[in-house]
Coordinates of C-alpha atoms (C1' of nucleotides) in Angstrom, one line a residue:
Chain A
M1 CA 103.3 81.4 128.1
S2 CA 105.0 78.5 131.2
S3 CA 104.3 79.3 134.1
D4 CA 107.5 80.1 136.3
G5 CA 106.1 81.8 139.6
G6 CA 105.7 80.0 143.3
P7 CA 103.4 77.4 143.5
E8 CA 100.6 79.1 144.2
Q9 CA 101.4 82.3 141.9
G10 CA 100.7 80.0 138.4
G11 CA 97.1 81.9 138.6
E12 CA 97.5 85.1 139.0
R13 CA 100.6 85.7 136.6
E14 CA 98.5 83.7 133.4
R15 CA 95.9 86.1 134.8
A16 CA 98.3 89.5 134.9
A17 CA 99.8 88.2 131.2
G18 CA 95.9 87.9 129.8
E19 CA 94.8 91.6 131.2
A20 CA 98.2 92.9 130.1
W21 CA 97.6 91.6 126.4
R22 CA 94.6 92.2 125.9
A23 CA 95.2 95.9 127.0
L24 CA 98.1 96.4 124.7
Y25 CA 95.8 95.3 121.8
R26 CA 92.7 97.3 122.8
L27 CA 95.5 100.5 122.6
V28 CA 96.6 99.7 119.2
F29 CA 94.6 97.9 117.2
E30 CA 91.3 98.7 117.8
R31 CA 92.1 102.2 118.3
E32 CA 95.2 104.5 118.2
G33 CA 96.8 102.2 116.0
Q34 CA 94.9 102.1 113.6
L35 CA 93.5 106.4 113.7
R36 CA 97.6 105.9 113.0
F37 CA 98.0 104.3 110.0
H38 CA 95.1 105.9 107.9
E39 CA 97.2 109.0 109.0
A40 CA 100.0 108.4 108.0
C41 CA 98.1 106.9 104.6
D42 CA 96.4 110.2 104.0
A43 CA 99.5 112.1 104.3
T44 CA 101.7 109.9 102.2
G45 CA 99.0 109.4 99.6
L46 CA 99.2 105.5 99.8
A47 CA 97.2 103.0 100.2
P48 CA 97.2 100.7 103.0
G49 CA 99.7 98.2 101.0
G50 CA 101.9 100.8 99.3
L51 CA 102.2 102.2 103.2
K52 CA 103.2 99.2 104.9
A53 CA 105.9 98.3 101.4
L54 CA 107.2 101.6 101.9
L55 CA 107.7 100.8 106.0
Q56 CA 110.4 97.7 104.9
L57 CA 111.9 100.1 102.4
S58 CA 115.3 101.8 102.7
A59 CA 116.9 104.2 100.6
D60 CA 120.2 102.3 101.4
Q61 CA 119.5 98.4 101.7
P62 CA 118.1 97.5 98.3
I63 CA 115.3 94.3 98.8
P64 CA 115.0 91.7 96.1
M65 CA 110.9 91.9 95.5
R66 CA 111.0 88.1 97.0
D67 CA 111.9 89.1 100.4
L68 CA 109.2 91.5 100.7
A69 CA 106.5 88.7 99.0
D70 CA 107.7 86.4 101.9
F71 CA 107.8 89.2 104.5
F72 CA 104.4 89.8 103.9
R73 CA 103.6 86.7 103.1
C74 CA 101.6 87.2 99.6
D75 CA 101.5 86.5 96.0
P76 CA 104.8 87.9 94.5
S77 CA 102.3 89.2 91.7
Y78 CA 101.0 91.7 94.4
V79 CA 104.5 92.9 95.1
T80 CA 104.8 93.6 91.2
S81 CA 101.2 96.3 92.0
L82 CA 102.5 97.2 95.6
V83 CA 105.9 98.4 93.4
D84 CA 104.2 99.2 90.3
G85 CA 102.5 101.8 92.6
L86 CA 105.1 103.6 94.4
E87 CA 107.4 103.7 91.9
A88 CA 104.7 106.0 89.7
A89 CA 104.4 107.9 92.7
G90 CA 108.0 108.4 92.3
L91 CA 108.9 106.8 95.9
A92 CA 110.7 103.6 94.4
E93 CA 113.3 102.4 91.9
R94 CA 113.5 99.4 91.1
Q95 CA 117.2 98.2 90.1
S96 CA 118.9 94.9 89.0
H97 CA 120.3 92.2 91.0
P98 CA 124.6 92.8 91.2
T99 CA 124.7 88.8 90.1
D100 CA 121.9 87.3 89.4
R101 CA 119.6 89.1 86.6
R102 CA 116.6 87.3 87.3
V103 CA 116.0 89.1 90.7
K104 CA 115.0 93.0 91.0
M105 CA 115.9 94.6 94.0
V106 CA 113.8 98.0 95.1
V107 CA 115.1 101.4 97.1
L108 CA 114.0 104.4 98.3
S109 CA 114.1 107.2 96.1
R110 CA 114.8 110.6 97.6
A111 CA 111.3 112.0 98.1
G112 CA 111.0 108.3 99.8
V113 CA 112.8 108.5 102.2
E114 CA 111.1 111.8 102.8
A115 CA 107.9 110.1 102.7
L116 CA 108.6 107.4 105.4
G117 CA 109.7 110.2 107.4
Q118 CA 106.4 112.0 107.8
A119 CA 104.6 108.3 108.1
R120 CA 107.1 107.7 111.3
K121 CA 106.8 110.9 112.6
I122 CA 102.8 110.1 112.6
L123 CA 103.1 107.1 113.7
G124 CA 105.4 107.5 116.2
E125 CA 103.6 110.0 118.2
P126 CA 101.9 108.6 121.2
P127 CA 98.2 108.9 122.0
A128 CA 96.9 111.6 124.2
S129 CA 96.4 108.6 126.9
F130 CA 100.0 108.8 127.6
D131 CA 98.9 111.6 129.5
A132 CA 97.4 109.6 132.5
L133 CA 100.9 108.7 133.0
S134 CA 104.0 110.3 134.8
T135 CA 106.7 110.1 133.9
S136 CA 109.1 107.4 136.3
E137 CA 105.3 105.7 135.1
L138 CA 106.4 105.9 131.9
L139 CA 110.0 105.3 132.0
R140 CA 109.3 101.7 133.6
L141 CA 106.8 100.9 131.0
R142 CA 109.2 101.5 128.6
T143 CA 111.4 99.6 129.9
L144 CA 108.9 96.2 130.5
L145 CA 107.8 96.9 126.9
A146 CA 111.7 96.9 125.6
K147 CA 112.2 93.6 127.7
L148 CA 108.9 92.3 125.7
T149 CA 110.2 93.7 122.2
E150 CA 113.7 92.0 122.9
A151 CA 112.1 89.0 123.7
E152 CA 110.6 88.7 120.6
P153 CA 111.5 86.6 117.8
P154 CA 113.5 89.4 114.5
A155 CA 110.6 89.1 112.5
G156 CA 112.1 91.3 110.5
L157 CA 112.9 91.3 106.6
Chain B
M1 CA 101.2 114.4 125.0
S2 CA 101.5 117.1 127.1
S3 CA 104.9 118.0 129.1
D4 CA 103.9 117.8 133.7
G5 CA 106.7 116.7 134.4
G6 CA 110.0 119.0 135.9
P7 CA 112.1 121.7 134.5
E8 CA 114.5 119.4 132.9
Q9 CA 111.9 116.2 132.8
G10 CA 110.2 117.7 129.4
G11 CA 112.9 115.5 127.2
E12 CA 113.1 113.0 129.5
R13 CA 109.6 112.3 129.6
E14 CA 108.7 112.1 125.8
R15 CA 111.6 109.8 124.7
A16 CA 110.1 107.6 127.3
A17 CA 106.3 107.8 125.6
G18 CA 107.4 107.8 122.4
E19 CA 109.8 105.0 122.5
A20 CA 106.7 102.9 124.7
W21 CA 104.8 103.8 121.8
R22 CA 106.4 102.9 119.6
A23 CA 107.6 99.3 121.7
L24 CA 103.4 99.1 122.1
Y25 CA 103.4 99.0 118.4
R26 CA 105.6 97.1 116.6
L27 CA 104.2 94.7 119.5
V28 CA 100.7 94.3 118.6
F29 CA 100.3 96.1 114.9
E30 CA 102.9 95.0 112.8
R31 CA 103.8 91.0 114.8
E32 CA 101.5 89.0 117.0
G33 CA 98.3 91.4 116.4
Q34 CA 98.2 90.0 112.8
L35 CA 99.1 86.4 113.9
R36 CA 96.4 86.5 116.1
F37 CA 93.7 88.5 113.9
H38 CA 94.5 85.7 111.2
E39 CA 94.5 82.9 113.5
A40 CA 91.0 84.0 114.6
C41 CA 89.8 84.6 111.1
D42 CA 90.9 80.6 110.0
A43 CA 89.7 79.5 112.9
T44 CA 85.7 81.3 112.9
G45 CA 86.4 80.7 108.8
L46 CA 85.8 84.3 108.7
A47 CA 86.9 86.6 106.3
P48 CA 88.9 89.7 108.4
G49 CA 85.6 92.0 107.6
G50 CA 83.2 88.9 109.2
L51 CA 85.6 88.7 112.4
K52 CA 85.4 92.8 113.0
A53 CA 81.5 92.8 112.8
L54 CA 81.4 89.9 114.9
L55 CA 84.0 91.1 117.3
Q56 CA 81.4 94.0 118.1
L57 CA 78.1 91.9 118.5
S58 CA 76.5 89.9 121.2
A59 CA 73.4 87.3 121.7
D60 CA 71.2 89.9 124.7
Q61 CA 72.1 93.3 123.6
P62 CA 71.0 93.6 119.6
I63 CA 73.0 96.5 117.6
P64 CA 71.0 98.7 114.8
M65 CA 73.2 98.2 111.4
R66 CA 73.8 102.0 111.9
D67 CA 75.5 101.8 114.5
L68 CA 77.7 99.4 113.1
A69 CA 78.4 101.7 110.3
D70 CA 79.3 104.8 112.1
F71 CA 81.6 102.5 114.5
F72 CA 83.7 101.3 111.4
R73 CA 83.3 104.7 109.3
C74 CA 82.0 102.5 106.5
D75 CA 79.0 102.6 104.0
P76 CA 75.9 101.1 105.4
S77 CA 76.0 99.6 102.5
Y78 CA 78.5 97.2 103.4
V79 CA 77.1 96.1 106.9
T80 CA 74.3 94.8 104.8
S81 CA 76.7 92.4 103.3
L82 CA 78.8 92.1 106.0
V83 CA 75.5 91.0 108.0
D84 CA 74.2 88.7 105.5
G85 CA 77.6 87.1 105.4
L86 CA 77.1 86.2 109.1
E87 CA 73.5 85.3 108.5
A88 CA 74.4 82.8 105.7
A89 CA 77.2 81.5 108.0
G90 CA 74.3 81.1 110.6
L91 CA 76.4 83.5 113.0
A92 CA 74.2 86.3 113.8
E93 CA 69.9 87.3 113.0
R94 CA 68.3 90.6 112.0
Q95 CA 65.5 92.2 114.4
S96 CA 63.3 93.9 113.2
H97 CA 63.0 97.8 115.9
P98 CA 60.2 97.8 118.3
T99 CA 59.4 101.1 117.5
D100 CA 61.1 102.1 114.5
R101 CA 60.4 99.7 111.7
R102 CA 63.0 101.1 110.0
V103 CA 65.7 100.0 111.8
K104 CA 67.4 96.7 111.7
M105 CA 69.0 95.0 114.8
V106 CA 71.5 92.1 114.5
V107 CA 72.5 89.7 117.9
L108 CA 74.1 86.4 117.8
S109 CA 73.1 83.1 117.3
R110 CA 74.0 80.3 119.1
A111 CA 76.6 79.6 116.9
G112 CA 77.9 83.2 116.8
V113 CA 78.4 83.3 120.8
E114 CA 80.6 79.9 120.4
A115 CA 82.7 81.2 117.3
L116 CA 83.2 84.8 118.8
G117 CA 84.1 83.0 122.2
Q118 CA 86.3 81.0 119.8
A119 CA 87.6 84.0 118.2
R120 CA 88.1 86.0 122.0
K121 CA 90.4 83.2 123.0
I122 CA 92.8 83.2 120.4
L123 CA 93.0 87.0 120.4
G124 CA 93.8 86.9 124.3
E125 CA 96.4 84.9 124.0
P126 CA 99.1 86.8 125.1
P127 CA 102.4 86.0 122.9
A128 CA 105.1 84.1 124.1
S129 CA 107.1 86.7 124.5
F130 CA 105.7 87.3 127.7
D131 CA 107.7 84.9 129.6
A132 CA 111.1 87.1 129.3
L133 CA 109.0 89.2 132.0
S134 CA 108.3 88.0 135.7
T135 CA 105.4 87.4 137.5
S136 CA 106.1 91.0 139.6
E137 CA 106.4 92.8 136.3
L138 CA 103.9 91.4 134.7
L139 CA 101.8 93.0 137.1
R140 CA 103.5 96.0 137.1
L141 CA 102.3 95.9 133.4
R142 CA 99.2 95.2 133.7
T143 CA 98.9 98.6 135.8
L144 CA 100.4 100.9 134.0
L145 CA 98.5 99.3 130.7
A146 CA 95.6 99.3 132.3
K147 CA 96.2 103.3 133.3
L148 CA 96.3 103.5 129.6
T149 CA 93.6 101.9 128.8
E150 CA 90.8 103.9 131.6
A151 CA 92.4 107.1 130.1
E152 CA 90.8 106.4 126.2
P153 CA 87.8 108.0 125.4
P154 CA 85.2 105.7 125.7
A155 CA 85.1 104.7 121.9
G156 CA 83.0 101.6 122.2
L157 CA 79.8 101.1 120.3
Chain C
dT1 C1' 114.7 71.5 86.0
dA2 C1' 113.7 75.5 89.8
dT3 C1' 113.5 80.4 90.4
dT4 C1' 112.4 85.8 89.6
dG5 C1' 109.4 88.3 88.4
dT6 C1' 105.5 89.7 85.1
dT7 C1' 101.0 89.6 82.7
dA8 C1' 96.2 88.5 82.4
dT9 C1' 92.4 87.4 84.8
dA10 C1' 89.5 86.8 88.7
dC11 C1' 87.3 86.8 92.7
dT12 C1' 87.3 89.4 97.8
dC13 C1' 86.1 94.4 99.6
dT14 C1' 84.3 98.7 100.5
dA15 C1' 82.5 102.7 98.4
dT16 C1' 78.3 105.2 95.1
dA17 C1' 74.5 106.3 93.2
dA18 C1' 69.7 105.3 93.0
dC19 C1' 65.8 102.7 95.4
dT20 C1' 62.5 101.2 98.8
dA21 C1' 59.9 101.9 102.9
dT22 C1' 59.4 104.1 107.4
dA23 C1' 59.9 109.0 110.2
Chain D
dT1 C1' 61.9 116.0 103.9
dA2 C1' 65.0 113.1 106.4
dT3 C1' 66.5 108.4 107.9
dA4 C1' 67.5 103.0 107.6
dG5 C1' 67.9 99.6 105.0
dT6 C1' 69.0 97.2 100.0
dT7 C1' 70.2 96.8 95.3
dA8 C1' 73.1 96.9 91.9
dT9 C1' 77.2 98.9 90.3
dA10 C1' 82.3 100.5 89.9
dG11 C1' 86.7 100.4 92.0
dA12 C1' 90.3 99.2 94.8
dG13 C1' 93.0 94.9 96.5
dT14 C1' 94.5 90.3 96.4
dA15 C1' 95.0 86.2 94.6
dT16 C1' 95.9 81.9 90.7
dA17 C1' 97.5 80.5 86.5
dA18 C1' 100.2 81.4 82.2
dC19 C1' 104.6 82.4 80.7
dA20 C1' 109.5 85.2 79.7
dA21 C1' 113.8 85.1 81.4
dT22 C1' 117.4 83.6 84.2
dA23 C1' 119.6 80.1 86.9

DNA sequence: TATTGTTATACTCTATAACTATA
DNA sequence: TATAGTTATAGAGTATAACAATA
């Protein structure tokens, strides 16, 4: 955080930022987010690792296994076991790379796409506490959060 | 989510709620939150489970081990191993309950309090993307999020 | 020689079952 | 009899090391 407010605003700005962040963190990381994630695991029959992998895959954009390992900062051998699991469940398939025959790429099967939709539906459902905000407050909240996510580094795959 | 807006506002309200929630989720659960948590693990030398336990403890309010198991929805035997770890690291101590001699309670040692402070400092640091908001926007964001956390069920220990 | 993915193996995390002590 | 915590054990989850195939 840099301070860009007025000369007397720095403290207030930083306090507000800290409080906002900690509220975000509590809301998502310690409560509803975890619940949602567990629900989605149960609904799809996947272990946490399998669900995280599922969420990074699609039917039409094959992903090299190596990229998954980089994204998750895990060992390639673990990606092997994750993809083994998804394949055994009929949710994903390995494809060979068109030009580099060392590389294997992963895509979702039809069942995988369906499971992904189910997971996204559960994860995307706002918690009951959102009822505490009026519609205009929700609109403002959405706008502010959109600014934050746009400012983030493009951490995707 | 119930819809309490005007007759034509329901769709917009729900869309805003969904988008706000998913932005929250992405921000905390898939990115900065995970990074912060890993950093805090490294800084304290604790495994994820140990850090989660540390965050629920304090020096002056002893917590029965059973309450920890309930809070984490885990088996009591796992609490035993978590507390064993914290104790071996010199961060926590077991106390006996004053009246019920079956119960053991956990408190932080002086080193535990210090480690907790270190962890909270890391976890509570807002991400760089917060620079994208003006001070007044941060103040508004904080206010909106405070309403949400206040509306949550009191999930604490 | 360097890189992708797999196998074999081991270590960590977490749960189940059986047990002790206490209520 | 029921409850708090521990021990022993077993099962996931994840990493390391050695290896085969390909670049």
